[in-house]
Amino acid sequence: MKDTTVLYQHGTLATLVAGLLEGTTTAGALLQHVDTGIGTGEGLDGELIILNGQAYKVDGQGQVTLVPDSFKIPFANAHFADFTDGDHFEKISSKAFQDKLLKEKHLENIFFAVQAQGTFQHMKTRVVEQQQPPYPTLAEIASQQKLFEAINVSGTLIGYYSPDIFNGVSAAGYHIHFLADDHSIGGHVLDYTIKQAKVQLQVLETLEQHLPVQNAAYLEHDFAQHDIIGDIARSE
Amino acid sequence: MKDTTVLYQHGTLATLVAGLLEGTTTAGALLQHVDTGIGTGEGLDGELIILNGQAYKVDGQGQVTLVPDSFKIPFANAHFADFTDGDHFEKISSKAFQDKLLKEKHLENIFFAVQAQGTFQHMKTRVVEQQQPPYPTLAEIASQQKLFEAINVSGTLIGYYSPDIFNGVSAAGYHIHFLADDHSIGGHVLDYTIKQAKVQLQVLETLEQHLPVQNAAYLEHDFAQHDIIGDIARSE
């Protein structure tokens, strides 16, 4: 049964911040819960974007591939798509666009998914390189991220908004990934300008937060040793 | 379908802290998701304890009543019971008991339910009085709480443990309610000593966090004006 009011989250952002990067679910298992979303692979193996039930990975070289069902995932945000009809936006910066969505629709305190399909005058993404155990922390890895930029690129931007009170559980505010139609660029979105795009939203009433309760490293980790909120600010 | 791995939460503790005490679900709706749990009524109308699919309210005078399906609820933590076989505990303080559960079983980073049925050498509970709009904040209300105490009382203690990273969403650590077998005392538990009790746990892999997305007061509230974490520490 597809419940289109649910945001399914496996793992927490705090888990990544703490350097617990072991994959604790798989793409195959995740795709039983969702058909749309974002995430990352084991050891931060690429930036994931799930569209129409297909999970794509953008790797540290910027290459885009479909991942197999066995692909391991420590963290993902995803849902079953049932977006609103959509509005048309033209020539607007990422900040102006994102603020406008929040303020006009009173969305600050709830979870929602946003999808923008169209042409982007400018797109800037980042991808981190896959790490090997013993894993460094997210802040250490983020300092080595690879940046990618494109102009006048067509594609799909997909992401989620989380209310402030959930910071640490997820990234408070927007967390957005992108995939170009021709797969020439993708990844975790740092900035963009919309040239023209159809923008669709989906309010998600319920956060279904799944924790890796079988994972020994997770169970035994002392999270009190980290400044989780500070490290999120330094990494995202 | 009863999923016994899910902790169902309606509302967030942050919502109560902010003084948003309007009921946004009902006992009848809640009991479709759960048969066991804790919560509070509209305007903090009593302390709820749900046992075997029956929702009881302990009011500001300490009276225990079954609530009707129409009873309005702003916040609840609940689940479908499927507890472990259980251990027997004797003569142990609340702190020693609760610390022992966490440390021996590596439960610090996951959600779980705890139930203790037996006799309590000492039990101390609190109940707040129902408030009327415009609602005060939780910290203001907590300063007027009524305290109840009993010795050698038989009953059921039921509660949940939430990992630190979820503080604000729920109360990090334990959040426990009690109901005496003879309904002579109940409420939000402040302290207790177990004389002898059967203690059962249930690990909950998934937090199903439902937000009141139809409630105008919630949607329009500016949570940034509150010190949510500080106010939880002052109220719980």
PDB file of N, CA, C and O in Angstrom, chain A residues 12 14 106 109-111 165-166 168-169 205-211 213-214 218-221 223 228, chain B residues 12 14 106 109-111 165-166 168-169 205-211 213-214 218-221 223 228:
ATOM      1  N   THR A  12      19.862   8.628  10.603  1.00  0.00           N
ATOM      2  CA  THR A  12      19.688  10.054  10.927  1.00  0.00           C
ATOM      3  C   THR A  12      20.924  10.788  10.435  1.00  0.00           C
ATOM      4  O   THR A  12      21.991  10.193  10.249  1.00  0.00           O
ATOM      5  N   ALA A  14      22.579  12.751  12.218  1.00  0.00           N
ATOM      6  CA  ALA A  14      23.515  12.651  13.339  1.00  0.00           C
ATOM      7  C   ALA A  14      24.430  11.437  13.189  1.00  0.00           C
ATOM      8  O   ALA A  14      25.604  11.471  13.567  1.00  0.00           O
ATOM      9  N   HIS A 106       2.793  28.794   4.495  1.00  0.00           N
ATOM     10  CA  HIS A 106       2.865  28.397   5.909  1.00  0.00           C
ATOM     11  C   HIS A 106       3.406  26.977   6.072  1.00  0.00           C
ATOM     12  O   HIS A 106       2.790  26.120   6.698  1.00  0.00           O
ATOM     13  N   ASN A 109       6.690  24.675   9.586  1.00  0.00           N
ATOM     14  CA  ASN A 109       6.665  23.709  10.698  1.00  0.00           C
ATOM     15  C   ASN A 109       6.326  22.282  10.277  1.00  0.00           C
ATOM     16  O   ASN A 109       6.083  21.430  11.136  1.00  0.00           O
ATOM     17  N   ILE A 110       6.306  22.030   8.979  1.00  0.00           N
ATOM     18  CA  ILE A 110       5.949  20.684   8.520  1.00  0.00           C
ATOM     19  C   ILE A 110       6.966  20.166   7.515  1.00  0.00           C
ATOM     20  O   ILE A 110       7.785  20.916   6.975  1.00  0.00           O
ATOM     21  N   PHE A 111       6.938  18.861   7.316  1.00  0.00           N
ATOM     22  CA  PHE A 111       7.782  18.237   6.296  1.00  0.00           C
ATOM     23  C   PHE A 111       7.077  18.337   4.946  1.00  0.00           C
ATOM     24  O   PHE A 111       5.863  18.127   4.859  1.00  0.00           O
ATOM     25  N   ILE A 165      12.867  21.907  14.548  1.00  0.00           N
ATOM     26  CA  ILE A 165      12.917  21.047  15.725  1.00  0.00           C
ATOM     27  C   ILE A 165      13.539  19.682  15.400  1.00  0.00           C
ATOM     28  O   ILE A 165      14.026  18.993  16.296  1.00  0.00           O
ATOM     29  N   PHE A 166      13.578  19.323  14.112  1.00  0.00           N
ATOM     30  CA  PHE A 166      14.143  18.029  13.702  1.00  0.00           C
ATOM     31  C   PHE A 166      15.613  18.135  13.290  1.00  0.00           C
ATOM     32  O   PHE A 166      16.171  17.171  12.765  1.00  0.00           O
ATOM     33  N   GLY A 168      19.341  17.660  13.258  1.00  0.00           N
ATOM     34  CA  GLY A 168      20.111  16.576  13.864  1.00  0.00           C
ATOM     35  C   GLY A 168      19.541  15.241  13.428  1.00  0.00           C
ATOM     36  O   GLY A 168      20.252  14.331  13.025  1.00  0.00           O
ATOM     37  N   VAL A 169      18.209  15.148  13.516  1.00  0.00           N
ATOM     38  CA  VAL A 169      17.531  13.960  12.988  1.00  0.00           C
ATOM     39  C   VAL A 169      17.687  13.985  11.470  1.00  0.00           C
ATOM     40  O   VAL A 169      18.117  13.013  10.842  1.00  0.00           O
ATOM     41  N   GLU A 205       2.666  14.421   6.102  1.00  0.00           N
ATOM     42  CA  GLU A 205       2.139  14.554   7.469  1.00  0.00           C
ATOM     43  C   GLU A 205       2.967  13.794   8.491  1.00  0.00           C
ATOM     44  O   GLU A 205       2.973  14.125   9.668  1.00  0.00           O
ATOM     45  N   THR A 206       3.587  12.700   8.017  1.00  0.00           N
ATOM     46  CA  THR A 206       4.225  11.756   8.934  1.00  0.00           C
ATOM     47  C   THR A 206       5.675  11.537   8.546  1.00  0.00           C
ATOM     48  O   THR A 206       5.976  11.296   7.379  1.00  0.00           O
ATOM     49  N   LEU A 207       6.565  11.637   9.531  1.00  0.00           N
ATOM     50  CA  LEU A 207       7.955  11.210   9.356  1.00  0.00           C
ATOM     51  C   LEU A 207       8.060   9.779   9.862  1.00  0.00           C
ATOM     52  O   LEU A 207       7.839   9.530  11.054  1.00  0.00           O
ATOM     53  N   GLU A 208       8.395   8.856   8.963  1.00  0.00           N
ATOM     54  CA  GLU A 208       8.608   7.473   9.385  1.00  0.00           C
ATOM     55  C   GLU A 208      10.115   7.279   9.524  1.00  0.00           C
ATOM     56  O   GLU A 208      10.828   7.067   8.548  1.00  0.00           O
ATOM     57  N   GLN A 209      10.582   7.423  10.752  1.00  0.00           N
ATOM     58  CA  GLN A 209      12.016   7.440  11.053  1.00  0.00           C
ATOM     59  C   GLN A 209      12.485   6.043  11.435  1.00  0.00           C
ATOM     60  O   GLN A 209      12.179   5.559  12.521  1.00  0.00           O
ATOM     61  N   HIS A 210      13.233   5.412  10.526  1.00  0.00           N
ATOM     62  CA  HIS A 210      13.729   4.068  10.788  1.00  0.00           C
ATOM     63  C   HIS A 210      15.180   4.119  11.261  1.00  0.00           C
ATOM     64  O   HIS A 210      16.036   4.682  10.590  1.00  0.00           O
ATOM     65  N   LEU A 211      15.450   3.510  12.427  1.00  0.00           N
ATOM     66  CA  LEU A 211      16.808   3.495  12.978  1.00  0.00           C
ATOM     67  C   LEU A 211      17.450   2.124  12.763  1.00  0.00           C
ATOM     68  O   LEU A 211      16.751   1.103  12.756  1.00  0.00           O
ATOM     69  N   VAL A 213      18.608  -0.536  14.142  1.00  0.00           N
ATOM     70  CA  VAL A 213      18.648  -1.171  15.468  1.00  0.00           C
ATOM     71  C   VAL A 213      19.422  -2.490  15.491  1.00  0.00           C
ATOM     72  O   VAL A 213      19.664  -3.041  16.557  1.00  0.00           O
ATOM     73  N   GLN A 214      19.816  -2.989  14.305  1.00  0.00           N
ATOM     74  CA  GLN A 214      20.616  -4.217  14.255  1.00  0.00           C
ATOM     75  C   GLN A 214      22.110  -3.914  14.125  1.00  0.00           C
ATOM     76  O   GLN A 214      22.926  -4.839  14.088  1.00  0.00           O
ATOM     77  N   TYR A 218      26.262   1.389  15.590  1.00  0.00           N
ATOM     78  CA  TYR A 218      25.261   2.393  15.967  1.00  0.00           C
ATOM     79  C   TYR A 218      24.847   2.228  17.424  1.00  0.00           C
ATOM     80  O   TYR A 218      24.803   3.191  18.195  1.00  0.00           O
ATOM     81  N   LEU A 219      24.531   0.995  17.803  1.00  0.00           N
ATOM     82  CA  LEU A 219      24.035   0.744  19.161  1.00  0.00           C
ATOM     83  C   LEU A 219      25.045   1.158  20.214  1.00  0.00           C
ATOM     84  O   LEU A 219      24.679   1.646  21.286  1.00  0.00           O
ATOM     85  N   GLU A 220      26.327   0.948  19.918  1.00  0.00           N
ATOM     86  CA  GLU A 220      27.362   1.159  20.930  1.00  0.00           C
ATOM     87  C   GLU A 220      27.992   2.548  20.880  1.00  0.00           C
ATOM     88  O   GLU A 220      28.822   2.881  21.721  1.00  0.00           O
ATOM     89  N   HIS A 221      27.585   3.366  19.895  1.00  0.00           N
ATOM     90  CA  HIS A 221      28.250   4.659  19.741  1.00  0.00           C
ATOM     91  C   HIS A 221      27.832   5.656  20.816  1.00  0.00           C
ATOM     92  O   HIS A 221      26.662   5.747  21.175  1.00  0.00           O
ATOM     93  N   PHE A 223      27.142   9.197  21.236  1.00  0.00           N
ATOM     94  CA  PHE A 223      26.893  10.415  20.458  1.00  0.00           C
ATOM     95  C   PHE A 223      27.221  11.685  21.245  1.00  0.00           C
ATOM     96  O   PHE A 223      27.391  12.748  20.656  1.00  0.00           O
ATOM     97  N   ILE A 228      26.875  17.649  17.368  1.00  0.00           N
ATOM     98  CA  ILE A 228      26.131  17.254  16.172  1.00  0.00           C
ATOM     99  C   ILE A 228      25.616  18.480  15.403  1.00  0.00           C
ATOM    100  O   ILE A 228      25.811  18.583  14.187  1.00  0.00           O
TER     101      ILE A 228
ATOM    102  N   THR B  12       4.483  16.958  18.825  1.00  0.00           N
ATOM    103  CA  THR B  12       5.848  16.898  19.361  1.00  0.00           C
ATOM    104  C   THR B  12       5.837  17.556  20.734  1.00  0.00           C
ATOM    105  O   THR B  12       4.953  18.357  21.041  1.00  0.00           O
ATOM    106  N   ALA B  14       7.862  19.764  21.592  1.00  0.00           N
ATOM    107  CA  ALA B  14       8.089  21.184  21.304  1.00  0.00           C
ATOM    108  C   ALA B  14       6.769  21.930  21.162  1.00  0.00           C
ATOM    109  O   ALA B  14       6.659  23.093  21.547  1.00  0.00           O
ATOM    110  N   HIS B 106      22.556  -2.027  25.700  1.00  0.00           N
ATOM    111  CA  HIS B 106      22.937  -1.108  24.616  1.00  0.00           C
ATOM    112  C   HIS B 106      21.716  -0.476  23.969  1.00  0.00           C
ATOM    113  O   HIS B 106      21.518  -0.549  22.757  1.00  0.00           O
ATOM    114  N   ASN B 109      20.745   4.414  22.058  1.00  0.00           N
ATOM    115  CA  ASN B 109      20.530   5.123  20.784  1.00  0.00           C
ATOM    116  C   ASN B 109      19.254   4.720  20.062  1.00  0.00           C
ATOM    117  O   ASN B 109      19.070   5.078  18.900  1.00  0.00           O
ATOM    118  N   ILE B 110      18.390   3.973  20.719  1.00  0.00           N
ATOM    119  CA  ILE B 110      17.168   3.521  20.041  1.00  0.00           C
ATOM    120  C   ILE B 110      15.930   3.801  20.893  1.00  0.00           C
ATOM    121  O   ILE B 110      16.033   4.070  22.089  1.00  0.00           O
ATOM    122  N   PHE B 111      14.783   3.761  20.251  1.00  0.00           N
ATOM    123  CA  PHE B 111      13.516   3.905  20.959  1.00  0.00           C
ATOM    124  C   PHE B 111      13.101   2.549  21.517  1.00  0.00           C
ATOM    125  O   PHE B 111      13.242   1.526  20.846  1.00  0.00           O
ATOM    126  N   ILE B 165      19.255  12.526  20.488  1.00  0.00           N
ATOM    127  CA  ILE B 165      19.142  13.323  19.264  1.00  0.00           C
ATOM    128  C   ILE B 165      17.691  13.741  18.990  1.00  0.00           C
ATOM    129  O   ILE B 165      17.446  14.706  18.269  1.00  0.00           O
ATOM    130  N   PHE B 166      16.743  13.055  19.613  1.00  0.00           N
ATOM    131  CA  PHE B 166      15.323  13.382  19.405  1.00  0.00           C
ATOM    132  C   PHE B 166      14.776  14.324  20.485  1.00  0.00           C
ATOM    133  O   PHE B 166      13.559  14.525  20.552  1.00  0.00           O
ATOM    134  N   GLY B 168      13.310  17.359  22.141  1.00  0.00           N
ATOM    135  CA  GLY B 168      12.522  18.428  21.525  1.00  0.00           C
ATOM    136  C   GLY B 168      11.379  17.819  20.736  1.00  0.00           C
ATOM    137  O   GLY B 168      10.231  18.239  20.827  1.00  0.00           O
ATOM    138  N   VAL B 169      11.729  16.810  19.936  1.00  0.00           N
ATOM    139  CA  VAL B 169      10.686  16.035  19.229  1.00  0.00           C
ATOM    140  C   VAL B 169       9.880  15.280  20.285  1.00  0.00           C
ATOM    141  O   VAL B 169       8.656  15.338  20.335  1.00  0.00           O
ATOM    142  N   GLU B 205      11.805  -0.053  16.242  1.00  0.00           N
ATOM    143  CA  GLU B 205      12.768   0.315  15.192  1.00  0.00           C
ATOM    144  C   GLU B 205      12.437   1.637  14.526  1.00  0.00           C
ATOM    145  O   GLU B 205      13.308   2.311  13.992  1.00  0.00           O
ATOM    146  N   THR B 206      11.132   1.953  14.509  1.00  0.00           N
ATOM    147  CA  THR B 206      10.652   3.074  13.706  1.00  0.00           C
ATOM    148  C   THR B 206       9.854   4.044  14.565  1.00  0.00           C
ATOM    149  O   THR B 206       8.974   3.628  15.313  1.00  0.00           O
ATOM    150  N   LEU B 207      10.190   5.327  14.447  1.00  0.00           N
ATOM    151  CA  LEU B 207       9.356   6.385  15.029  1.00  0.00           C
ATOM    152  C   LEU B 207       8.431   6.882  13.931  1.00  0.00           C
ATOM    153  O   LEU B 207       8.898   7.400  12.909  1.00  0.00           O
ATOM    154  N   GLU B 208       7.131   6.709  14.127  1.00  0.00           N
ATOM    155  CA  GLU B 208       6.163   7.239  13.155  1.00  0.00           C
ATOM    156  C   GLU B 208       5.645   8.554  13.741  1.00  0.00           C
ATOM    157  O   GLU B 208       4.769   8.572  14.610  1.00  0.00           O
ATOM    158  N   GLN B 209       6.249   9.635  13.278  1.00  0.00           N
ATOM    159  CA  GLN B 209       6.013  10.971  13.842  1.00  0.00           C
ATOM    160  C   GLN B 209       4.934  11.677  13.027  1.00  0.00           C
ATOM    161  O   GLN B 209       5.180  12.080  11.894  1.00  0.00           O
ATOM    162  N   HIS B 210       3.746  11.807  13.614  1.00  0.00           N
ATOM    163  CA  HIS B 210       2.648  12.468  12.902  1.00  0.00           C
ATOM    164  C   HIS B 210       2.517  13.914  13.381  1.00  0.00           C
ATOM    165  O   HIS B 210       2.399  14.167  14.579  1.00  0.00           O
ATOM    166  N   LEU B 211       2.542  14.851  12.435  1.00  0.00           N
ATOM    167  CA  LEU B 211       2.427  16.269  12.773  1.00  0.00           C
ATOM    168  C   LEU B 211       1.020  16.777  12.444  1.00  0.00           C
ATOM    169  O   LEU B 211       0.390  16.297  11.498  1.00  0.00           O
ATOM    170  N   VAL B 213      -0.745  18.755  10.619  1.00  0.00           N
ATOM    171  CA  VAL B 213      -0.599  19.608   9.425  1.00  0.00           C
ATOM    172  C   VAL B 213      -1.879  20.356   9.048  1.00  0.00           C
ATOM    173  O   VAL B 213      -1.850  21.213   8.171  1.00  0.00           O
ATOM    174  N   GLN B 214      -3.004  20.028   9.696  1.00  0.00           N
ATOM    175  CA  GLN B 214      -4.252  20.746   9.417  1.00  0.00           C
ATOM    176  C   GLN B 214      -4.519  21.840  10.450  1.00  0.00           C
ATOM    177  O   GLN B 214      -5.519  22.555  10.341  1.00  0.00           O
ATOM    178  N   TYR B 218      -0.654  25.609  14.746  1.00  0.00           N
ATOM    179  CA  TYR B 218       0.645  24.944  14.578  1.00  0.00           C
ATOM    180  C   TYR B 218       1.373  25.477  13.340  1.00  0.00           C
ATOM    181  O   TYR B 218       2.564  25.807  13.390  1.00  0.00           O
ATOM    182  N   LEU B 219       0.649  25.549  12.238  1.00  0.00           N
ATOM    183  CA  LEU B 219       1.284  25.945  10.974  1.00  0.00           C
ATOM    184  C   LEU B 219       1.867  27.359  11.066  1.00  0.00           C
ATOM    185  O   LEU B 219       2.917  27.633  10.490  1.00  0.00           O
ATOM    186  N   GLU B 220       1.173  28.232  11.792  1.00  0.00           N
ATOM    187  CA  GLU B 220       1.568  29.641  11.797  1.00  0.00           C
ATOM    188  C   GLU B 220       2.481  30.014  12.965  1.00  0.00           C
ATOM    189  O   GLU B 220       2.924  31.149  13.055  1.00  0.00           O
ATOM    190  N   HIS B 221       2.757  29.059  13.858  1.00  0.00           N
ATOM    191  CA  HIS B 221       3.533  29.402  15.052  1.00  0.00           C
ATOM    192  C   HIS B 221       5.016  29.609  14.733  1.00  0.00           C
ATOM    193  O   HIS B 221       5.603  28.851  13.967  1.00  0.00           O
ATOM    194  N   PHE B 223       8.286  29.005  16.170  1.00  0.00           N
ATOM    195  CA  PHE B 223       8.947  28.252  17.241  1.00  0.00           C
ATOM    196  C   PHE B 223      10.283  28.874  17.643  1.00  0.00           C
ATOM    197  O   PHE B 223      10.797  28.580  18.729  1.00  0.00           O
ATOM    198  N   ILE B 228      13.225  25.853  23.382  1.00  0.00           N
ATOM    199  CA  ILE B 228      12.512  24.586  23.520  1.00  0.00           C
ATOM    200  C   ILE B 228      13.251  23.626  24.458  1.00  0.00           C
ATOM    201  O   ILE B 228      12.662  23.063  25.386  1.00  0.00           O
TER     202      ILE B 228
END
